[in-house]
Short mmCIF file of C-alpha atoms and ligand atoms in Angstrom, two decimals:
data_model
loop_
_atom_site.label_atom_id
_atom_site.label_comp_id
_atom_site.label_asym_id
_atom_site.label_seq_id
_atom_site.Cartn_x
_atom_site.Cartn_y
_atom_site.Cartn_z
CA MET A 178 21.61 29.76 -27.32
CA PHE A 179 23.19 26.72 -28.74
CA SER A 180 23.85 23.50 -26.88
CA VAL A 181 27.31 22.46 -25.72
CA GLN A 182 27.31 19.51 -28.25
CA GLU A 183 26.12 22.07 -31.08
CA ILE A 184 28.93 24.54 -30.33
CA HIS A 185 31.58 21.66 -30.06
CA GLN A 186 30.62 20.45 -33.53
CA THR A 187 30.82 23.97 -35.25
CA ALA A 188 33.78 25.63 -36.49
CA ILE A 189 34.25 29.23 -38.13
CA ILE A 190 37.12 29.90 -40.51
CA VAL A 191 37.89 33.66 -40.76
CA VAL A 192 39.93 34.21 -44.11
CA ALA A 193 42.25 37.24 -43.55
CA ALA A 194 45.29 36.42 -45.74
CA GLY A 195 44.57 38.91 -48.50
CA SER A 196 46.90 41.66 -49.30
CA GLY A 197 44.18 44.51 -49.45
CA THR A 198 45.49 45.94 -52.68
CA ARG A 199 42.40 47.81 -53.52
CA LEU A 200 42.20 49.50 -50.13
CA GLY A 201 45.79 50.56 -50.78
CA TYR A 202 47.14 50.87 -47.13
CA GLY A 203 50.30 48.96 -47.96
CA ILE A 204 49.54 46.45 -45.14
CA PRO A 205 47.40 43.33 -45.06
CA LYS A 206 43.76 44.61 -45.05
CA ALA A 207 42.86 42.64 -41.91
CA LEU A 208 45.39 44.63 -39.98
CA VAL A 209 43.87 48.01 -41.04
CA PRO A 210 42.36 49.86 -38.05
CA LEU A 211 38.71 50.76 -37.89
CA GLY A 212 37.64 52.67 -34.68
CA GLY A 213 40.81 51.69 -32.86
CA ARG A 214 40.65 47.99 -33.57
CA THR A 215 41.96 45.99 -36.65
CA LEU A 216 39.40 44.43 -39.02
CA LEU A 217 40.42 40.98 -37.92
CA GLU A 218 39.61 41.90 -34.22
CA HIS A 219 36.31 43.27 -35.23
CA ALA A 220 35.40 40.02 -36.98
CA LEU A 221 36.64 37.91 -33.99
CA ASP A 222 34.62 40.16 -31.50
CA ARG A 223 31.42 39.50 -33.25
CA ILE A 224 32.34 35.75 -33.61
CA GLN A 225 32.71 35.66 -29.91
CA LEU A 226 29.54 37.42 -29.25
CA ALA A 227 27.63 35.03 -31.56
CA GLY A 228 28.76 32.12 -29.32
CA CYS A 229 28.21 29.39 -31.86
CA ALA A 230 31.44 27.71 -32.53
CA ALA A 231 34.01 26.14 -30.34
CA GLN A 232 36.81 26.17 -32.91
CA VAL A 233 37.62 29.35 -34.50
CA ILE A 234 40.36 29.30 -37.22
CA ALA A 235 42.21 32.53 -38.54
CA VAL A 236 43.87 32.12 -41.90
CA LEU A 237 46.48 34.94 -42.01
CA PRO A 238 49.19 36.04 -44.60
CA GLU A 239 52.44 34.12 -44.24
CA ASN A 240 55.23 36.19 -42.56
CA ASP A 241 52.89 38.89 -40.90
CA GLU A 242 53.73 39.00 -37.38
CA GLY A 243 51.50 41.97 -36.58
CA LEU A 244 48.29 40.05 -37.51
CA ALA A 245 49.44 36.92 -35.72
CA ASP A 246 50.07 38.94 -32.57
CA HIS A 247 46.59 40.56 -32.65
CA ALA A 248 44.95 37.09 -33.36
CA ALA A 249 46.95 35.38 -30.56
CA HIS A 250 46.02 38.12 -28.06
CA HIS A 251 42.34 38.05 -29.09
CA PRO A 252 40.32 36.35 -26.07
CA LEU A 253 39.01 33.59 -28.64
CA HIS A 254 42.61 32.40 -29.14
CA PRO A 255 41.79 31.30 -32.61
CA HIS A 256 43.85 28.56 -34.25
CA ILE A 257 46.22 30.24 -36.66
CA VAL A 258 46.94 28.80 -40.06
CA MET A 259 48.89 30.47 -43.06
CA GLY A 260 46.74 31.26 -46.14
CA GLY A 261 47.64 30.81 -49.84
CA ALA A 262 47.77 32.85 -53.01
CA THR A 263 44.11 32.92 -53.53
CA ARG A 264 40.95 33.07 -51.45
CA THR A 265 40.15 29.52 -52.24
CA ASP A 266 43.69 28.40 -51.28
CA SER A 267 43.28 30.13 -47.92
CA VAL A 268 39.77 28.46 -47.41
CA ARG A 269 41.60 25.17 -48.08
CA ALA A 270 44.31 25.90 -45.63
CA GLY A 271 41.60 26.57 -43.05
CA LEU A 272 39.70 23.51 -43.81
CA GLY A 273 42.90 21.61 -43.19
CA ALA A 274 42.83 22.63 -39.64
CA LEU A 275 39.11 21.51 -38.86
CA GLY A 276 39.06 19.32 -35.69
CA PRO A 277 37.73 15.76 -35.96
CA ASP A 278 34.36 16.41 -34.25
CA ILE A 279 33.44 19.33 -36.56
CA GLN A 280 30.09 18.75 -38.37
CA ARG A 281 29.31 22.47 -39.54
CA VAL A 282 31.79 25.08 -40.75
CA LEU A 283 31.06 28.83 -41.39
CA ILE A 284 33.53 30.58 -43.68
CA HIS A 285 33.80 34.21 -43.18
CA ASP A 286 35.79 37.20 -44.82
CA ALA A 287 37.64 39.23 -42.32
CA ALA A 288 37.00 42.13 -44.91
CA ARG A 289 33.44 41.88 -43.67
CA ALA A 290 34.57 43.03 -40.29
CA LEU A 291 31.17 44.31 -39.04
CA THR A 292 28.92 41.39 -39.81
CA PRO A 293 26.73 41.25 -36.68
CA PRO A 294 26.70 38.27 -34.36
CA GLU A 295 23.04 37.54 -35.42
CA THR A 296 23.97 36.62 -38.99
CA PHE A 297 26.44 34.09 -37.53
CA ARG A 298 23.70 32.53 -35.39
CA GLU A 299 21.03 32.61 -38.27
CA VAL A 300 23.52 30.76 -40.51
CA THR A 301 24.22 28.24 -37.78
CA ALA A 302 20.66 27.70 -36.92
CA ALA A 303 19.85 27.19 -40.58
CA LEU A 304 22.55 24.43 -40.74
CA LEU A 305 21.11 22.86 -37.46
CA ALA A 306 17.69 22.80 -39.15
CA GLY A 307 19.15 20.65 -41.90
CA ALA A 308 20.50 22.80 -44.51
CA HIS A 309 23.73 21.76 -46.28
CA ALA A 310 24.70 25.21 -47.52
CA VAL A 311 23.44 28.61 -46.22
CA ILE A 312 24.55 32.09 -47.36
CA PRO A 313 23.41 35.62 -46.22
CA VAL A 314 22.03 37.78 -49.06
CA LEU A 315 20.77 41.19 -49.83
CA PRO A 316 18.33 42.27 -52.52
CA VAL A 317 20.09 43.97 -55.44
CA ILE A 318 19.48 47.72 -55.80
CA ASP A 319 21.04 48.47 -59.20
CA THR A 320 19.85 46.90 -62.33
CA ILE A 321 22.46 44.44 -63.33
CA LYS A 322 23.51 43.73 -67.01
CA SER A 323 25.71 41.00 -68.58
CA VAL A 324 28.03 42.28 -71.10
CA THR A 325 30.68 41.03 -73.65
CA THR A 326 33.53 42.92 -75.21
CA ASP A 327 34.02 42.32 -79.13
CA PRO A 328 37.49 41.87 -80.55
CA GLY A 329 39.00 45.33 -81.06
CA ALA A 330 36.17 47.16 -79.31
CA LEU A 331 37.19 49.40 -76.34
CA GLN A 332 34.03 49.05 -74.36
CA PRO A 333 31.74 45.85 -73.70
CA HIS A 334 28.19 45.88 -75.08
CA VAL A 335 25.07 44.58 -73.20
CA THR A 336 23.95 40.98 -73.81
CA GLY A 337 21.20 40.73 -71.48
CA THR A 338 19.34 42.04 -68.24
CA PRO A 339 18.57 39.41 -65.51
CA ALA A 340 15.39 39.90 -63.68
CA ARG A 341 16.42 42.06 -60.71
CA GLN A 342 13.87 40.55 -58.34
CA ASN A 343 15.63 37.11 -58.75
CA LEU A 344 19.14 38.62 -58.04
CA ARG A 345 20.80 38.68 -54.68
CA ALA A 346 24.17 40.04 -53.43
CA VAL A 347 25.98 37.54 -51.41
CA GLN A 348 27.81 38.03 -48.08
CA THR A 349 29.57 35.87 -45.55
CA PRO A 350 29.53 33.94 -43.26
CA GLN A 351 28.70 31.13 -45.57
CA GLY A 352 27.72 27.94 -43.58
CA PHE A 353 28.13 24.42 -44.76
CA ASP A 354 27.83 20.74 -43.74
CA ALA A 355 31.45 20.14 -43.09
CA PRO A 356 31.89 16.59 -44.62
CA ILE A 357 29.98 17.79 -47.91
CA LEU A 358 32.19 20.82 -48.24
CA LEU A 359 35.33 18.95 -47.88
CA ALA A 360 34.25 16.48 -50.39
CA ALA A 361 33.45 19.42 -52.74
CA HIS A 362 36.88 20.92 -52.24
CA ARG A 363 38.41 17.61 -52.73
CA ALA A 364 36.47 17.21 -56.07
CA ALA A 365 37.34 20.69 -57.21
CA ALA A 366 41.21 19.92 -56.66
CA HIS A 367 40.97 17.71 -59.92
CA TRP A 368 39.26 20.30 -62.07
CA ASP A 369 40.96 22.08 -64.97
CA GLN A 370 42.16 25.46 -64.26
CA ASP A 371 39.46 27.42 -66.17
CA ARG A 372 36.67 25.62 -64.18
CA ALA A 373 38.53 25.91 -60.87
CA GLU A 374 39.22 29.66 -61.36
CA ALA A 375 35.51 30.28 -62.14
CA VAL A 376 34.73 29.36 -58.60
CA THR A 377 34.53 32.65 -56.53
CA ASP A 378 32.94 31.39 -53.39
CA ASP A 379 32.27 28.20 -51.55
CA ALA A 380 28.46 28.28 -52.08
CA MET A 381 29.31 28.11 -55.85
CA LEU A 382 31.38 24.96 -55.22
CA MET A 383 28.30 23.46 -53.61
CA GLU A 384 26.07 24.36 -56.49
CA MET A 385 28.42 22.76 -58.95
CA ILE A 386 28.29 19.47 -57.07
CA GLY A 387 24.50 19.69 -57.21
CA GLU A 388 23.84 20.66 -53.58
CA ARG A 389 20.99 23.21 -52.73
CA VAL A 390 22.06 26.36 -51.25
CA ASP A 391 19.68 28.19 -48.88
CA THR A 392 19.66 31.82 -47.89
CA VAL A 393 19.15 33.96 -44.84
CA PRO A 394 18.89 37.89 -44.69
CA GLY A 395 22.21 39.80 -44.96
CA THR A 396 22.65 43.09 -43.40
CA ALA A 397 24.07 46.57 -44.47
CA GLN A 398 26.87 46.15 -41.75
CA GLY A 399 27.95 42.97 -43.63
CA LEU A 400 29.50 45.10 -46.39
CA LYS A 401 32.80 43.98 -47.60
CA ILE A 402 35.45 46.59 -46.91
CA THR A 403 37.27 46.62 -50.32
CA THR A 404 38.07 50.36 -51.08
CA ALA A 405 38.76 53.53 -49.09
CA PRO A 406 35.04 54.70 -49.33
CA ASP A 407 33.85 51.31 -47.83
CA LEU A 408 36.18 51.99 -44.93
CA ALA A 409 34.68 55.40 -44.34
CA LEU A 410 31.29 53.88 -44.42
CA ALA A 411 32.22 51.15 -42.04
CA GLU A 412 33.57 53.90 -39.79
CA SER A 413 30.47 55.85 -39.69
CA MET A 414 28.45 52.64 -39.13
CA LEU A 415 30.49 51.71 -36.19
CA SER A 416 30.07 55.13 -34.52
CA ALA A 417 26.40 55.16 -35.28
CA SER A 418 26.02 51.55 -33.85
CA THR A 419 24.40 50.87 -30.49
CA PRO A 420 26.45 49.62 -27.45
CA LYS A 421 24.88 46.32 -28.17
CA ALA A 422 26.92 45.76 -31.22
CA SER A 423 30.21 46.45 -29.35
CA LEU A 424 32.03 44.67 -26.61
CA MET A 425 31.03 47.43 -24.16
CA THR A 426 28.91 46.40 -21.31
CA GLN A 427 25.81 48.35 -20.45
CA GLN A 428 27.41 49.65 -17.29
CA GLU A 429 30.19 51.13 -19.25
CA SER A 430 27.91 52.63 -21.75
CA GLY A 431 25.64 54.22 -19.15
CA ALA A 432 22.52 52.41 -20.47
CA SER A 433 19.76 52.02 -17.96
CA ALA A 434 18.84 48.37 -17.91
CA PRO A 435 21.18 46.42 -15.33
CA LEU A 436 23.69 44.13 -16.63
CA ILE A 437 23.01 40.74 -14.98
CA PRO A 438 26.11 38.58 -14.70
CA ARG A 439 26.05 34.91 -14.12
CA THR A 440 27.78 33.07 -11.21
CA GLY A 441 28.93 29.49 -11.07
CA ILE A 442 30.21 27.14 -8.61
CA GLY A 443 32.78 24.30 -8.67
CA ILE A 444 34.11 21.90 -6.12
CA ASP A 445 36.90 19.36 -6.59
CA VAL A 446 38.28 16.93 -4.04
CA HIS A 447 41.59 14.83 -4.44
CA ALA A 448 43.04 12.34 -2.00
CA VAL A 449 46.61 12.61 -1.18
CA ALA A 450 48.38 9.68 -2.98
CA ASP A 451 49.52 6.69 -0.84
CA PRO A 452 53.27 7.33 0.32
CA SER A 453 54.17 3.98 -1.39
CA GLU A 454 53.51 5.89 -4.68
CA PRO A 455 55.60 8.96 -4.84
CA ARG A 456 53.95 11.74 -6.87
CA GLU A 457 54.64 15.33 -7.53
CA MET A 458 52.34 17.84 -5.79
CA TRP A 459 50.70 20.36 -8.31
CA LEU A 460 48.11 22.74 -6.76
CA ALA A 461 47.00 26.02 -8.08
CA GLY A 462 49.16 25.65 -11.16
CA LEU A 463 52.35 25.42 -9.02
CA ARG A 464 54.67 22.61 -8.05
CA PHE A 465 55.31 21.98 -4.26
CA PRO A 466 58.48 20.01 -4.03
CA ASP A 467 58.26 19.17 -0.43
CA ASP A 468 54.77 17.44 -0.63
CA GLN A 469 53.46 14.27 -1.61
CA GLY A 470 51.12 14.67 -4.76
CA LEU A 471 47.43 14.20 -5.17
CA SER A 472 46.05 11.04 -6.75
CA GLY A 473 44.01 11.07 -9.96
CA HIS A 474 44.69 10.43 -13.72
CA SER A 475 45.66 14.03 -14.15
CA ASP A 476 48.04 16.18 -11.99
CA GLY A 477 45.36 16.30 -9.35
CA ASP A 478 45.22 20.09 -9.25
CA ALA A 479 42.12 20.43 -7.23
CA VAL A 480 42.22 24.27 -7.43
CA ALA A 481 42.51 24.40 -11.20
CA HIS A 482 39.87 21.85 -11.72
CA ALA A 483 37.32 23.56 -9.35
CA ALA A 484 38.13 26.98 -11.19
CA CYS A 485 37.14 25.12 -14.52
CA ASP A 486 33.86 23.66 -13.08
CA ALA A 487 32.98 27.11 -11.71
CA LEU A 488 33.50 28.64 -15.11
CA PHE A 489 31.54 25.96 -16.98
CA SER A 490 28.72 26.14 -14.32
CA ALA A 491 28.46 30.07 -14.83
CA ALA A 492 28.40 29.78 -18.58
CA GLY A 493 25.85 26.83 -18.30
CA ILE A 494 27.73 24.75 -20.53
CA GLY A 495 28.20 21.53 -18.58
CA ASP A 496 31.15 20.51 -16.44
CA LEU A 497 34.68 18.96 -16.43
CA GLY A 498 33.23 15.55 -17.62
CA THR A 499 31.26 17.23 -20.58
CA HIS A 500 34.56 18.81 -21.86
CA PHE A 501 37.45 16.77 -20.68
CA GLY A 502 35.70 13.42 -20.20
CA THR A 503 36.99 10.01 -21.59
CA ASP A 504 35.70 10.99 -24.99
CA ARG A 505 38.38 13.66 -25.30
CA PRO A 506 41.55 11.46 -24.95
CA GLU A 507 43.74 14.45 -25.76
CA TYR A 508 43.08 15.88 -22.23
CA ALA A 509 43.92 12.70 -20.33
CA GLY A 510 46.66 13.52 -17.84
CA ALA A 511 46.60 17.28 -18.95
CA SER A 512 47.97 19.80 -16.37
CA GLY A 513 45.43 21.91 -14.45
CA THR A 514 46.46 25.05 -16.18
CA THR A 515 46.14 23.42 -19.75
CA LEU A 516 42.54 22.48 -18.67
CA LEU A 517 41.80 26.01 -17.29
CA ARG A 518 43.05 27.67 -20.47
CA GLU A 519 40.89 25.50 -22.59
CA ALA A 520 37.89 26.03 -20.13
CA ALA A 521 38.23 29.96 -20.26
CA ARG A 522 38.38 29.49 -24.17
CA LEU A 523 35.26 27.39 -24.36
CA VAL A 524 33.39 29.89 -22.06
CA ARG A 525 34.27 32.70 -24.38
CA ALA A 526 33.40 30.69 -27.43
CA ALA A 527 29.88 30.29 -25.77
CA GLY A 528 29.60 34.14 -25.96
CA PHE A 529 30.68 35.07 -22.41
CA GLU A 530 33.49 37.26 -20.99
CA ILE A 531 34.98 36.26 -17.47
CA GLY A 532 34.69 38.72 -14.66
CA ASN A 533 36.73 36.68 -12.17
CA VAL A 534 37.20 33.32 -10.55
CA ALA A 535 37.80 33.00 -6.72
CA VAL A 536 38.98 29.72 -5.24
CA GLN A 537 39.55 28.56 -1.76
CA PHE A 538 41.01 25.06 -0.79
CA VAL A 539 40.91 23.40 2.58
CA GLY A 540 43.83 21.18 3.29
CA ARG A 541 46.71 20.76 5.91
CA ARG A 542 49.41 20.92 3.22
CA PRO A 543 50.86 22.41 1.17
CA LYS A 544 52.06 25.48 3.01
CA PHE A 545 50.58 28.10 0.65
CA ALA A 546 50.93 31.69 2.07
CA ASP A 547 54.37 32.36 0.53
CA ARG A 548 53.12 31.21 -2.99
CA ARG A 549 49.69 32.70 -2.99
CA LEU A 550 50.63 35.58 -5.44
CA GLU A 551 52.51 33.28 -7.74
CA ALA A 552 49.54 31.01 -7.92
CA ASP A 553 47.17 34.07 -8.73
CA ALA A 554 49.53 35.17 -11.56
CA VAL A 555 49.86 31.70 -13.18
CA LEU A 556 46.06 30.87 -13.03
CA SER A 557 45.22 34.38 -14.16
CA GLU A 558 47.50 34.09 -17.12
CA ALA A 559 45.92 30.79 -18.12
CA ALA A 560 42.34 32.03 -17.82
CA GLY A 561 43.18 35.45 -19.22
CA ALA A 562 40.98 36.95 -16.31
CA PRO A 563 41.70 37.50 -12.70
CA ILE A 564 41.85 34.44 -10.38
CA THR A 565 42.55 34.61 -6.81
CA VAL A 566 43.37 31.62 -4.48
CA THR A 567 42.96 31.54 -0.86
CA ALA A 568 43.79 28.52 1.64
CA THR A 569 42.59 27.46 4.97
CA THR A 570 42.69 24.59 7.28
CA SER A 571 39.83 22.54 8.85
CA ASP A 572 41.04 22.83 12.51
CA GLY A 573 42.24 19.22 12.36
CA LEU A 574 38.77 17.81 11.36
CA GLY A 575 37.95 15.35 8.62
CA TYR A 576 40.22 14.24 5.78
CA GLU A 577 41.50 17.78 5.22
CA GLY A 578 42.48 18.03 8.77
CA SER A 579 44.36 14.66 8.92
CA GLY A 580 46.14 15.47 5.64
CA THR A 581 44.56 12.59 3.52
CA GLY A 582 42.83 14.90 1.05
CA ILE A 583 42.16 18.41 -0.12
CA THR A 584 38.98 20.19 -1.15
CA ALA A 585 38.83 23.18 -3.36
CA TYR A 586 35.83 25.46 -3.69
CA ALA A 587 35.61 27.99 -6.50
CA THR A 588 33.07 30.68 -7.66
CA ALA A 589 33.08 32.36 -11.03
CA LEU A 590 31.49 35.26 -12.64
CA VAL A 591 30.78 35.58 -16.29
CA TYR A 592 28.87 38.18 -18.23
CA SER A 593 27.42 38.15 -21.85
CA PRO A 594 28.78 41.26 -23.46
CA ARG A 595 25.99 41.24 -26.01
CA HIS A 596 23.27 42.24 -23.49
N1 LIG B 119 41.67 36.39 -48.76
C1 LIG B 119 42.52 35.28 -48.32
N2 LIG B 119 43.58 34.90 -48.99
C2 LIG B 119 43.85 35.34 -50.19
C3 LIG B 119 42.93 36.43 -50.68
C4 LIG B 119 41.95 36.83 -49.91
O1 LIG B 119 42.36 34.95 -47.07
N3 LIG B 119 44.72 34.76 -50.96
C5 LIG B 119 40.57 36.85 -47.88
C6 LIG B 119 40.83 38.30 -47.53
O2 LIG B 119 41.65 38.54 -46.45
C7 LIG B 119 39.40 38.79 -47.30
C8 LIG B 119 38.48 37.95 -48.08
O3 LIG B 119 39.41 36.84 -48.49
O4 LIG B 119 39.06 38.71 -45.81
C9 LIG B 119 37.86 38.69 -49.29
O5 LIG B 119 39.02 39.11 -50.16
P1 LIG B 119 39.19 40.55 -50.72
O6 LIG B 119 38.10 41.45 -50.06
O7 LIG B 119 39.49 40.59 -52.06
O8 LIG B 119 40.51 41.00 -49.87
P2 LIG B 119 41.99 41.26 -50.51
O9 LIG B 119 42.31 40.14 -51.34
O10 LIG B 119 42.86 41.46 -49.26
O11 LIG B 119 41.88 42.60 -51.14
P3 LIG B 119 42.35 42.94 -52.62
O12 LIG B 119 41.77 41.99 -53.57
O13 LIG B 119 41.97 44.39 -52.79
O14 LIG B 119 43.84 42.74 -52.61
MG1 LIG B 120 41.20 39.91 -53.27
#
C-alpha cells in the first residue's frame, strides 16, 4: 500500500493512440476486444488494482469516439488527451497533462493490456526508493545478432553476437522521476531528426542524457500484443489466469477465503446561515429553493461531505482536509457533488471499488421525503456507486431541533478487488 501523498504525487500515462496496423483489425488496437473487454479497459483495470497513482492519463487517437467512450466510462475516469503521429508524440501529449504535484510518472503501452498490477507497484516502489528511471525486463531467450545489408544485397549479413546474458527484453510500465523526464523530453525537442527518430522508448531518452536506468523483473503477461498470434496468446493467458488477476471478487468466483470489505464513517455538521445573509440551500446534491442555506466556504452540502469522509475513511486514505484542504485551492467553493465525484475517483485510484454509501441527516429542514429518490440518483451518479440518503428530526432537541444546524452521518463500504 502506498501513502496518500505518494499516490497523489504519482501519475500513469497509458499510450493508446496507435492504429494497430500489424494486428489488422481495422480499428485502433486499444479498442480490440480480449475476453469481452477492450485492451484499453484491461490496462485501466490493472492500473486501478495497482492503486499507486491518483492521476491516470489515457492518450487516445484523434476522432475515435469508441475509445473515448470506453475510457470515460471506466471507474478510474482517466484524463483523456489526444495522441500524435508517433508513440513519442503521444507520450509528449500525455506529459503535457501532468498535474502540478506530480513527482513520478509511469508510461505504459495499452498494447501491454495484461501487465499485472504487481509490476506497476514494483516500478513505483523502485522510484520511491530513489531511482530516476525504472523498466521491467525479461531475459532474452533467442540468441540475438546484429546485422547490416550491403548495397545491392538481398539479405543482411551478421556483424556480431552480443553476449546473451547481458541482454534484456524491455516492457512497460516504465517509471521516471517526472521533472527529469520532462527535462529530457525538452532537450530531445531540439535534436536533429536522425537522433530523435533513434529514440524508441523513454528509458533510452534518459540513457542519452546520462541518467542511470534500473530494472525490475518483467512478466510473461506483460507481452506486447502486436500481431494476431499475440492476441491469441493473451486470450489463453486471460482464461488461464486466476480470479486474482481479474476484477471478479472471491465471492463471485466461488473461492473459499472470505472477502473482507472495509467500512468507513463520516460526520459533517453545518450551521444554517444567519438570515441577514441569504444563501441557497444545497443538500444531498439538490437545491431546496424554499430554505435558507447552510454556512461554510463551500455550498455547505453536509450530506455530500459526510459521504466523502466515509469513503476516505473506508479506504484509509485520510479525510476531506487531506484531499480538499487549503493546499488544493481548485476545490475551494466546489459543490458537494464535485467533491463526491473526486472522492470516489481517489478511492478507486487507491485500489478499491465502492460497495455503497448510506447517509442520514438530522435536521428540522429541508422537507426531504419528496426528493429522496432524486437525491439518491444525483449522488449515486456522482460516485458511480449506490448512495442512499435518509432524513430524520431530533424531536425538537438541540441545534438540529431548533433549526440552527444540520448533522449528516454516513457509512461507506469499499472492497479491494485484488484480494
Ligand atoms: N502508440 C501511441 N501513439 C502512436 C503510436 C503508438 O500512443 N502514434 C501506442 C500504441 O497505442 C501502443 C503503444 O504505443 O499502446 C505501442 O505501440 P504499438 O504496439 O506499435 O501499437 P500500434 O502503433 O497501434 O501498432 P502498429 O505499429 O501495428 O500500427
Ligand atoms: Mg506502432
